[in-house]
Short mmCIF file of C-alpha atoms in Angstrom, two decimals:
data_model
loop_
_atom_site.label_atom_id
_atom_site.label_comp_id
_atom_site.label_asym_id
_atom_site.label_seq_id
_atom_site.Cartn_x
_atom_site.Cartn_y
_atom_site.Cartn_z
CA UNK A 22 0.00 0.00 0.00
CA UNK A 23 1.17 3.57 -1.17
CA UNK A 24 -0.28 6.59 0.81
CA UNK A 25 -0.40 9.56 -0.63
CA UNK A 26 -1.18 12.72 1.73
CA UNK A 27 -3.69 15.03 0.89
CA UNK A 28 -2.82 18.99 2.73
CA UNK A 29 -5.68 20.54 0.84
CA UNK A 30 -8.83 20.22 -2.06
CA UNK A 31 -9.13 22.95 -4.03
CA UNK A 32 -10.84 23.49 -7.06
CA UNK A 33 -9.52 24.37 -10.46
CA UNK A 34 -9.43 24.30 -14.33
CA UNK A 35 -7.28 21.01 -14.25
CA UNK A 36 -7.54 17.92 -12.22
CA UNK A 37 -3.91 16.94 -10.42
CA UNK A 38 -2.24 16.13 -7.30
CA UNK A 39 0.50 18.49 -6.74
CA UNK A 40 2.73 18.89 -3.27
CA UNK A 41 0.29 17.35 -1.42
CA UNK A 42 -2.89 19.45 -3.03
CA UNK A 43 -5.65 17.95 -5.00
CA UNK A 44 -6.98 19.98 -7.54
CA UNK A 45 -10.73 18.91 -8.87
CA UNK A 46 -11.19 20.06 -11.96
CA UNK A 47 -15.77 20.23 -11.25
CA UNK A 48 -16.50 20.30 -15.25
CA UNK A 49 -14.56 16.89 -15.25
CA UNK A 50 -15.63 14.86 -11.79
CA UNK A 51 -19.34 16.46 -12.71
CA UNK A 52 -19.57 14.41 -16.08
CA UNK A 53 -18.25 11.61 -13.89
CA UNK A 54 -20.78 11.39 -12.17
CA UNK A 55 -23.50 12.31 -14.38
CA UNK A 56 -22.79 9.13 -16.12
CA UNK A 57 -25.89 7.66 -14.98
CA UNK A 58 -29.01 9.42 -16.99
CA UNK A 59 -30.91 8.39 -12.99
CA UNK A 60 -28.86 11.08 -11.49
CA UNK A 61 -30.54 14.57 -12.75
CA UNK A 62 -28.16 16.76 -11.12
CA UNK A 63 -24.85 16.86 -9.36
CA UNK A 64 -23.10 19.41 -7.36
CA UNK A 65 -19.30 19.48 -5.61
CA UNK A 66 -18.25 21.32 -2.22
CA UNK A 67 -15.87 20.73 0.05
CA UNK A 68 -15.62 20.37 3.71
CA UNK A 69 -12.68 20.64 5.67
CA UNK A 70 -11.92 19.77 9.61
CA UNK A 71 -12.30 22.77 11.94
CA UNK A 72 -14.71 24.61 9.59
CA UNK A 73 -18.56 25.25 10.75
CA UNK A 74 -19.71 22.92 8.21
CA UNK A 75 -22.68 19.81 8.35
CA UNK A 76 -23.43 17.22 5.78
CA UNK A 77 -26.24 15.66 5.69
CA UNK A 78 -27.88 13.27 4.90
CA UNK A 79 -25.00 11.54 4.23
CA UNK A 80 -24.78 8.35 2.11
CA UNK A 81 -21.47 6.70 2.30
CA UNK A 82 -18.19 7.95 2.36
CA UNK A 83 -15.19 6.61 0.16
CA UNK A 84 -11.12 6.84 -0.15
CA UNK A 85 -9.74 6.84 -3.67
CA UNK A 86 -7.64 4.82 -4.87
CA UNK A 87 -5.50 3.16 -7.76
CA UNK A 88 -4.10 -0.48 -8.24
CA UNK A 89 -0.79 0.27 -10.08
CA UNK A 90 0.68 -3.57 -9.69
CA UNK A 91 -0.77 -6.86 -10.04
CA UNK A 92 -4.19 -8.52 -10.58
CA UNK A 93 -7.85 -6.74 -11.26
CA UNK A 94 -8.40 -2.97 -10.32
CA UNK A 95 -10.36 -1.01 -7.52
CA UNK A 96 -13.86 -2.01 -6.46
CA UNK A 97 -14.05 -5.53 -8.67
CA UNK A 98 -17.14 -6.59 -9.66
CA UNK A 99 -18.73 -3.05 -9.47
CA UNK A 100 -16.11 -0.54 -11.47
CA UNK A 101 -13.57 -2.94 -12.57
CA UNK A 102 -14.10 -6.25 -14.27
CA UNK A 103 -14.41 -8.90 -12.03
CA UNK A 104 -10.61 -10.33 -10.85
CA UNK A 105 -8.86 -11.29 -7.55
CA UNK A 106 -7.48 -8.72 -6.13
CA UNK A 107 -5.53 -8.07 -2.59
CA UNK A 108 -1.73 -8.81 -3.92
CA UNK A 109 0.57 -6.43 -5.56
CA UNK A 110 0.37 -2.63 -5.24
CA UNK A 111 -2.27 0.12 -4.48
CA UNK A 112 -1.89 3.51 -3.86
CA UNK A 113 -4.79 5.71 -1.46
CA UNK A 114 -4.95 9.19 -0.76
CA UNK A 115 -4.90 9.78 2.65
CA UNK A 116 -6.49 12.21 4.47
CA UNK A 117 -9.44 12.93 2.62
CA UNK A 118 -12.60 10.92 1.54
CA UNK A 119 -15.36 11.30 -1.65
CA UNK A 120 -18.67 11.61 0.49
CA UNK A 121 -22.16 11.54 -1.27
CA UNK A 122 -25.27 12.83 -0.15
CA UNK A 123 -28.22 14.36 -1.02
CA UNK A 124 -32.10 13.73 -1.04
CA UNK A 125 -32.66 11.00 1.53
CA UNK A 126 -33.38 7.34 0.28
CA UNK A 127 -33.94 5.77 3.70
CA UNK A 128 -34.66 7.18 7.12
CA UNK A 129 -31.23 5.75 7.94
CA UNK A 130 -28.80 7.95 7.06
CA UNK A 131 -26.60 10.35 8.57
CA UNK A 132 -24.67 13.54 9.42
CA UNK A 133 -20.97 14.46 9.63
CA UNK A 134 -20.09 17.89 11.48
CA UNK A 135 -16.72 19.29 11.05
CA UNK A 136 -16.49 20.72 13.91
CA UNK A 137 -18.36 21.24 17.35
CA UNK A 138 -19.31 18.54 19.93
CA UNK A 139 -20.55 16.22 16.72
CA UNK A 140 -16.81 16.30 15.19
CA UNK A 141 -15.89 14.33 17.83
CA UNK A 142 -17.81 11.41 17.15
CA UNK A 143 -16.94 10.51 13.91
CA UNK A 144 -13.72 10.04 12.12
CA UNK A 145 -15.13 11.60 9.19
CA UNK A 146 -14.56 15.54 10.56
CA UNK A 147 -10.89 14.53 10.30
CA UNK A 148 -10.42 13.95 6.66
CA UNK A 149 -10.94 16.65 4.08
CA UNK A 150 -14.17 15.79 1.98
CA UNK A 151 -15.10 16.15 -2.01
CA UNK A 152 -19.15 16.07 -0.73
CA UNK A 153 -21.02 15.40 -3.96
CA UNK A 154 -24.60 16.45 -3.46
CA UNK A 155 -26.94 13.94 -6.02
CA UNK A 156 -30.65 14.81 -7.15
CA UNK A 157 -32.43 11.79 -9.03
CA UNK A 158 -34.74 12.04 -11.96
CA UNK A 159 -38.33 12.30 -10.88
CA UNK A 160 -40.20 8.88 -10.29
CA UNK A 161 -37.23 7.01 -9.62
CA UNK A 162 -37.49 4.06 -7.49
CA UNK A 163 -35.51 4.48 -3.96
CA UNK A 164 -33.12 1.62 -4.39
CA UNK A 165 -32.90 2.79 -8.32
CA UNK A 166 -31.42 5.83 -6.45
CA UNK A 167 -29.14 4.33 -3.82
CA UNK A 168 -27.28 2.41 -6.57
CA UNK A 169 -26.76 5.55 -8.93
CA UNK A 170 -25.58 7.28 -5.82
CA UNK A 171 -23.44 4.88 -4.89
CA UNK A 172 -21.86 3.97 -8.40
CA UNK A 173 -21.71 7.88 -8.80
CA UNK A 174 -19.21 7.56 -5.69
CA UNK A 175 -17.47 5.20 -7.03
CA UNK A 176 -16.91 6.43 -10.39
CA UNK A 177 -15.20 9.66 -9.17
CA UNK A 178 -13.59 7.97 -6.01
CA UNK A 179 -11.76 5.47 -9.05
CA UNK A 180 -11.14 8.99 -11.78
CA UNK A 181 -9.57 10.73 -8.39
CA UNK A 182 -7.41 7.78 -7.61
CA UNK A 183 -6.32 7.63 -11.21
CA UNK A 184 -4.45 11.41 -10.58
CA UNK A 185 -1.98 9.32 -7.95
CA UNK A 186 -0.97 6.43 -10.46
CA UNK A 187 2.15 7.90 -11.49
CA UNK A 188 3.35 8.97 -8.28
CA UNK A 189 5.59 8.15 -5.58
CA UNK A 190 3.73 7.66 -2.38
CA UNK A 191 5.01 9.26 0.59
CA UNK A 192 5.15 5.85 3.04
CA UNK A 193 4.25 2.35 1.65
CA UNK A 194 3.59 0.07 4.01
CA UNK A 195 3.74 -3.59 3.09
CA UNK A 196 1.55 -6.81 3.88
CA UNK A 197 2.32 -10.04 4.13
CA UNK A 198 -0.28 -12.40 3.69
CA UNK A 199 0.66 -16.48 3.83
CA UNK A 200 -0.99 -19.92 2.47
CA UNK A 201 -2.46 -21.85 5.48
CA UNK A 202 0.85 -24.19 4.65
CA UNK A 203 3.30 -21.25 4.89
CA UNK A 204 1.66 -19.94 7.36
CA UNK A 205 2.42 -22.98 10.20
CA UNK A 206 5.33 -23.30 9.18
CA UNK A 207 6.54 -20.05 9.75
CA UNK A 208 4.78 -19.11 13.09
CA UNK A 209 4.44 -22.54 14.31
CA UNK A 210 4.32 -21.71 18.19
CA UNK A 211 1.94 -18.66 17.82
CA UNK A 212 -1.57 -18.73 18.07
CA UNK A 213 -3.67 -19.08 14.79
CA UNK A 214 -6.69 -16.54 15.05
CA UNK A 215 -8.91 -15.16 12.02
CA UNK A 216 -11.39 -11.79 11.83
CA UNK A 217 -14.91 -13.01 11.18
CA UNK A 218 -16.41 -9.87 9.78
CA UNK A 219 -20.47 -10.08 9.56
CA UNK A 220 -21.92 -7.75 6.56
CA UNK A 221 -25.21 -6.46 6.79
CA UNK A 222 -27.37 -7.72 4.36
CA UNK A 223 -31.03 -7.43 5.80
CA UNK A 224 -32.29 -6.39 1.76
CA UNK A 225 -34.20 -2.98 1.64
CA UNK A 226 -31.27 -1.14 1.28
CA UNK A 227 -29.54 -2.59 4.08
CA UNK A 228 -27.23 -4.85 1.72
CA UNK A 229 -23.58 -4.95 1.35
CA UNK A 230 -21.51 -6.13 -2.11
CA UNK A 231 -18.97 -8.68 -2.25
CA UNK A 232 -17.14 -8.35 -5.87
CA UNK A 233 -20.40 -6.92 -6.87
CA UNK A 234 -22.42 -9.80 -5.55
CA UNK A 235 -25.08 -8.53 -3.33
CA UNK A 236 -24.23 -10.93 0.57
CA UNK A 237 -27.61 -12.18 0.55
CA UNK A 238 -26.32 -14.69 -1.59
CA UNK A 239 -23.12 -15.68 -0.02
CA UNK A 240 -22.49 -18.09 1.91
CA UNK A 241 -19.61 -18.05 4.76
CA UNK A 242 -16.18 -17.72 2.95
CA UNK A 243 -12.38 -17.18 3.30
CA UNK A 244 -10.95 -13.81 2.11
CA UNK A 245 -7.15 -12.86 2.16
CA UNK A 246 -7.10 -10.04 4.38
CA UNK A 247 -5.71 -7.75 2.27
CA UNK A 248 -8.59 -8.14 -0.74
CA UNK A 249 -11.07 -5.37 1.23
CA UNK A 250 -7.76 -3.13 0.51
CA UNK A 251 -8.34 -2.48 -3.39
CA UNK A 252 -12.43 -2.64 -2.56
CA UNK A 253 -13.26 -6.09 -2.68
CA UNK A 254 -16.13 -5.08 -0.06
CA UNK A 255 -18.11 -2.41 -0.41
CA UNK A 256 -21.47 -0.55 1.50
CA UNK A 257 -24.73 -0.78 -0.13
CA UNK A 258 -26.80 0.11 2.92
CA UNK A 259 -28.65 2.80 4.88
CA UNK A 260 -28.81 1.21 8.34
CA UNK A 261 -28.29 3.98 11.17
CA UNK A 262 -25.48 6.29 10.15
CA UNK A 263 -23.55 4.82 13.27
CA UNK A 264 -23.94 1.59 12.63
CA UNK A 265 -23.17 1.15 9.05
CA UNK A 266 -19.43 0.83 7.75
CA UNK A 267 -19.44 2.99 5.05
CA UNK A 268 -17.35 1.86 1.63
CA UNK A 269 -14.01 3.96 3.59
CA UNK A 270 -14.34 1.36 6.45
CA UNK A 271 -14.28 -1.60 4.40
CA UNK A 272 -11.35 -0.02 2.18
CA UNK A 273 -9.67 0.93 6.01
CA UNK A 274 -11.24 -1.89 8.09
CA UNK A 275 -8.89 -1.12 11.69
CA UNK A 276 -9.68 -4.62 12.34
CA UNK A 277 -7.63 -5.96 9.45
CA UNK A 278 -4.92 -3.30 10.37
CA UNK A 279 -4.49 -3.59 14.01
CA UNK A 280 -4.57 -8.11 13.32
CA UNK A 281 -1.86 -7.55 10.34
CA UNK A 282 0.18 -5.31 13.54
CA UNK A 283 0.46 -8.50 15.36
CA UNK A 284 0.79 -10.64 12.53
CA UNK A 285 4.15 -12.83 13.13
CA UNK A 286 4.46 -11.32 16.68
CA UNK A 287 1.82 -12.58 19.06
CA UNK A 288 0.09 -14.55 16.66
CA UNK A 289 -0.34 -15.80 13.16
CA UNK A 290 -3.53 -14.19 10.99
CA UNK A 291 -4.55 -16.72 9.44
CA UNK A 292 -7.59 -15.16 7.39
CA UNK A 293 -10.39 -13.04 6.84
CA UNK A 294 -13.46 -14.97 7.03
CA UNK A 295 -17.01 -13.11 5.38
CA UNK A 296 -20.26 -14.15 6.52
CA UNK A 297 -23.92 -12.25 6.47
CA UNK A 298 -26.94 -10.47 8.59
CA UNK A 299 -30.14 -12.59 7.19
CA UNK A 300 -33.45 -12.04 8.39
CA UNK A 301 -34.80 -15.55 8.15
CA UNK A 302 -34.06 -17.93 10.95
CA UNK A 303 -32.80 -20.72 8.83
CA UNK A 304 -30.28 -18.10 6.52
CA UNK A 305 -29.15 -17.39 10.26
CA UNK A 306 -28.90 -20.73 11.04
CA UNK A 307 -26.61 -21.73 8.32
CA UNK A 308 -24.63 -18.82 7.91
CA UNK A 309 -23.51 -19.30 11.25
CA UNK A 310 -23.16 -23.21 11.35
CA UNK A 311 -20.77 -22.77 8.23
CA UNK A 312 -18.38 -19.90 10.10
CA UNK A 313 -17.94 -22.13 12.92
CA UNK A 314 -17.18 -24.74 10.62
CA UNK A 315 -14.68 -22.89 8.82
CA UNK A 316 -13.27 -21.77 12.08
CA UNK A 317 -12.83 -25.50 12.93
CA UNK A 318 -11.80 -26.69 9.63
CA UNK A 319 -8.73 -23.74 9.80
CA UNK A 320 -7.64 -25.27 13.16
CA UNK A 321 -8.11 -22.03 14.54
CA UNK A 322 -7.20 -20.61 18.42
CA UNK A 323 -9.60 -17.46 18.16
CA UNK A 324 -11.33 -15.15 16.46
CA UNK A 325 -12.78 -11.72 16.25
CA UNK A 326 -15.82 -10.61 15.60
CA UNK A 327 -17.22 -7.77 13.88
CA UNK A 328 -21.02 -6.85 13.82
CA UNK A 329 -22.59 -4.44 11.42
CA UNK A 330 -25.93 -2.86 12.86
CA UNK A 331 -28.65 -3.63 15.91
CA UNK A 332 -31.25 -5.76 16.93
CA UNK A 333 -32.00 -8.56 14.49
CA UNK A 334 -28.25 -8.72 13.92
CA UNK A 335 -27.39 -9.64 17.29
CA UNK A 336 -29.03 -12.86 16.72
CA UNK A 337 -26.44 -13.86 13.90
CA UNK A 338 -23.80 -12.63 16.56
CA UNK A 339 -24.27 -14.40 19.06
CA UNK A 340 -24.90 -17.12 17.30
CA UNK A 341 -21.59 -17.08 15.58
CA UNK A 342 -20.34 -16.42 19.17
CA UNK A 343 -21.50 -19.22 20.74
CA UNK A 344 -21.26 -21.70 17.76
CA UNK A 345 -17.45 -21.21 17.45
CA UNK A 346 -16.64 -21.44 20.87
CA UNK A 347 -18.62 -24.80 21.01
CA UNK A 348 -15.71 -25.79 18.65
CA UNK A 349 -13.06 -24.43 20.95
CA UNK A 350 -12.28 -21.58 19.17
CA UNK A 351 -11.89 -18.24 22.07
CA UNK A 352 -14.29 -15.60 20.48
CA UNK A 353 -13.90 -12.05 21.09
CA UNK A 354 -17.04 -9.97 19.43
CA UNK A 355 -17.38 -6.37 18.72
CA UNK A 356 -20.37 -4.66 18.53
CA UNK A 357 -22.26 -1.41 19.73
CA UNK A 358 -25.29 -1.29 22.41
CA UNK A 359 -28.43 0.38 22.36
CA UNK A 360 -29.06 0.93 26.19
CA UNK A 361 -31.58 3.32 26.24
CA UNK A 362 -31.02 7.42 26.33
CA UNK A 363 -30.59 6.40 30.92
CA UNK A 364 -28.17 3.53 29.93
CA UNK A 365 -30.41 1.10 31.95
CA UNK A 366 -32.02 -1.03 29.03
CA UNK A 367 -30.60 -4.29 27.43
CA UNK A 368 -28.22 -2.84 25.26
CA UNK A 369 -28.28 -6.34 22.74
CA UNK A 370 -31.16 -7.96 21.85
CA UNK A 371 -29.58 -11.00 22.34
CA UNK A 372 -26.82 -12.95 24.62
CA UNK A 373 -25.24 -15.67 25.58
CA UNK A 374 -22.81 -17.04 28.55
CA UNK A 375 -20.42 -17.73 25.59
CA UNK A 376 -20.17 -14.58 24.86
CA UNK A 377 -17.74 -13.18 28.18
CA UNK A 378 -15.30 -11.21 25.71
CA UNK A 379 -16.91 -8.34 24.28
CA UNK A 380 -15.56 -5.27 22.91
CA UNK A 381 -18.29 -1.86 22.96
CA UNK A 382 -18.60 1.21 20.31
CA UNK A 383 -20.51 2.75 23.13
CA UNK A 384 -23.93 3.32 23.69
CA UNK A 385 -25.55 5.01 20.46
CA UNK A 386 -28.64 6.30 22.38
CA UNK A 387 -27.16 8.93 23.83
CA UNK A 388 -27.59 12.14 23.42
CA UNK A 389 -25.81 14.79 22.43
CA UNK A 390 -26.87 18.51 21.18
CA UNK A 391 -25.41 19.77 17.64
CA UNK A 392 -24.99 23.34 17.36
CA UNK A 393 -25.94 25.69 14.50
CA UNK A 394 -23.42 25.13 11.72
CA UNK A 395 -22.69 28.16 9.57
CA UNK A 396 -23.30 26.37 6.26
CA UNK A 397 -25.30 22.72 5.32
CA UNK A 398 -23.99 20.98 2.64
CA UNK A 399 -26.59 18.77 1.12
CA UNK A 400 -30.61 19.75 3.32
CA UNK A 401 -31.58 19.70 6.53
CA UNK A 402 -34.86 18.82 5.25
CA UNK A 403 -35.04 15.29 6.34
CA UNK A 404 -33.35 16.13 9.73
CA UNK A 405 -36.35 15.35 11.67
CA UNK A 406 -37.00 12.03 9.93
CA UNK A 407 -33.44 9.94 10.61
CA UNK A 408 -32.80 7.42 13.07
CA UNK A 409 -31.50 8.56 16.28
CA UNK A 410 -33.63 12.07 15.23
CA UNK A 411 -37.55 13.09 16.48
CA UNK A 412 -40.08 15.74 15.69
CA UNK A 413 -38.67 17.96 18.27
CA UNK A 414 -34.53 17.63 17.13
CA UNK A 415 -34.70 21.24 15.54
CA UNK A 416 -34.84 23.23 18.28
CA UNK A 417 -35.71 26.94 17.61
CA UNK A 418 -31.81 28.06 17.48
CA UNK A 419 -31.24 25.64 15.27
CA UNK A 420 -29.12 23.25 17.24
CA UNK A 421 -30.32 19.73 16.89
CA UNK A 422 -30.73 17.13 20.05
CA UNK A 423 -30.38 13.79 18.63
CA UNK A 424 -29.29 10.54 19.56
CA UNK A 425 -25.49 9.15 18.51
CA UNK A 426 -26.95 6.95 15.96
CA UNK A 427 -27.31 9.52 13.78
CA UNK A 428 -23.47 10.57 13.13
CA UNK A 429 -22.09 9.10 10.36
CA UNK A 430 -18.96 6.61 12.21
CA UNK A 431 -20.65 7.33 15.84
CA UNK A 432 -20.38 3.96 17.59
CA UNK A 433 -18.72 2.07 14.70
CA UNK A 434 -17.57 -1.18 15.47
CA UNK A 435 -14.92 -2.01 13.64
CA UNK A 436 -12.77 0.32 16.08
CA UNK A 437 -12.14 4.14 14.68
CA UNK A 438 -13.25 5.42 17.83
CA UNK A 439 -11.68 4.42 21.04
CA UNK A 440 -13.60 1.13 21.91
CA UNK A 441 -13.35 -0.41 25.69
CA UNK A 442 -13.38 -3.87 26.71
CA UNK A 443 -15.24 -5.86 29.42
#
């Protein structure tokens, strides 16, 4: 991996990366994303930390990048042709993100503040954002609009990563990923442990894509850690802005990271194992009999698990929980709580003895109150109407009082945010 620091977006005549500053050339990332005759409008600002700016509602967010060595491209299966990727070399440009928004789809999306009390929540009022606000064509259907939205993204995420091909990144950081074979053999007393990362794929527009292949239709599979680096993985979903990992989480997963940290030291990664979030009881059932499975047929010491949103999910992760330490695999699972806005409810909606080593986002009922912002990128038209958000969140100065839920990275579980064990 090649970073590439970003110090600055500014617009101009010419698109380039030049010491450090990206230069968006709006004529040219415009007819990007107008691409898609669904998308009837398009419009570019930018957002940068410290400045008295809110976006919302906010869609996903995304890193560009470029694969300059080896096999397939970025985001296979959805802009590139289908290929393997996860070997060779990508570059990424750090520091800032591609974040679309625009007319809501689903009462499930979110805001990012760049500053104030809300900038603290979410990782998002750290990076400098290209916010591309979308408008459909009248009559469109809503998931019609999520995917032009979303391959919009894409598009000029992929024609902004294209600027940093010819480069030289300013660190590269290199990942070694083994057979199962090599592996053993060249850790044999550490411990073998995987990252079982659950997608959420509960359908109406809750779905995530796997080399374009919607995770409804997966089954339980073994990744090479390193494949959700060029975009193997990617958000389709509008769960609560909190508890979705939008496309830059996948791309940046901190689980991945922090494992490949103590790859070869205090134990051996062994893989990246994929299962999903089904609604019906027997998808749950087998999703979940085939991880532990996996987790036994690898041999494996422990695991980690990663949950993507609330309630019906925490039946698949317990499940998974309690399934792969009935093979003997230790299980440590991540996930957030919904405790109530006292703290005093049941913050999972479901649990298990097995389950003693859990890792918490935090409590995303909370609340918090969001200042007037000087300028909204996007509409705060649908304010009212988000998860984690009531008829009485505008208030008459025109702070909001909300719940966590509704900041875009709040309690995400796959670590950005300080996370606390018990």
């Amino acid at each position: 991996m090649g970073h590439i620091y970003i110090k600055d977006i500014q617009f101009a005549a010419e698109s380039k990366i030049e010491d450090g500053i990206l230069y968006v050339s709006e004529e040219a990332v415009k007819a990007v994303a107008l691409e898609d005759e669904k998308i009837k409008s398009v419009s570019f600002d930018i957002a940068k930390p410290g400045e008295s700016v809110r976006i919302t509602p906010v869609k996903d967010v995304i890193e560009p990048r470029v694969k300059v060595e080896g096999r397939g491209g970025i985001f296979p299966g959805v802009i590139a042709k289908v290929d393997t990727v996860g070997e060779g070399k990508t570059y990424a440009l750090k520091g800032m993100a591609v974040v679309t928004a625009g007319k809501i789809v689903g009462f499930q999306e979110g805001i990012i503040d760049m500053t104030g009390p809300g900038a603290d929540y979410t990782p998002f009022s750290k990076t400098l954002n290209l916010v591309m606000v979308c408008e459909p064509v009248d009559g469109i259907k809503q998931h019609d609009y999520e995917k032009a939205v979303r391959f919009a993204g894409f598009r000029v995420a992929v024609y902004l990563g294209e600027l940093a091909r010819e480069l030289t990144p300013d660190e590269t950081k290199v990942y070694e990923t083994c057979t199962i074979k090599e592996g053993m053999e060249k850790y044999p007393n550490l411990p073998r442990v995987a990252y079982v990362q659950m997608l959420q794929s509960q359908g109406l527009l809750h779905d995530t894509y796997v080399y374009g292949v919607d995770a409804k239709k997966i089954v339980p599979t073994i990744m090479s850690p390193t494949e959700v680096m060029d975009g193997a993985i990617v958000s389709g979903n509008c769960v609560s802005a909190c508890d979705k990992n939008p496309t830059y989480v996948h791309l940046n997963n901190p689980v991945v990271h922090d494992m490949f940290e103590q790859h070869g030291k205090t134990f051996n990664f062994v893989c990246h194992i994929i299962t999903n979030e089904n609604v019906y009881l027997a998808d749950k059932q087998r999703s979940s009999d085939w991880t532990a499975k996996l987790c036994k047929m690898l041999d494996l010491d422990g695991v980690i698990v990663s949950q993507e949103g609330f309630g019906n999910p925490d039946t698949d992760l317990i499940m998974n929980c309690k399934k792969i330490e009935a093979e003997g695999v230790k299980t440590v699972i991540i996930t957030d709580e919904y405790a109530g806005r006292d703290g005093k409810s049941q913050s999972l909606a479901d649990s298990d003895p097995a389950a003693d080593a859990v890792v918490t986002g935090g409590n995303a009922n909370q609340v918090i109150i969001l200042p007037k912002l000087d300028k909204v990128i996007g509409t705060l038209d649908y304010v009212t109407k988000i998860a984690g958000a009531s008829e009485e969140t505008l208030r008459e100065d025109g702070s909001l009082e909300v719940e966590l839920q509704v900041l875009t990275g709040a309690t995400n579980e796959t670590g950005f945010n300080k996370l606390s064990a018990r």
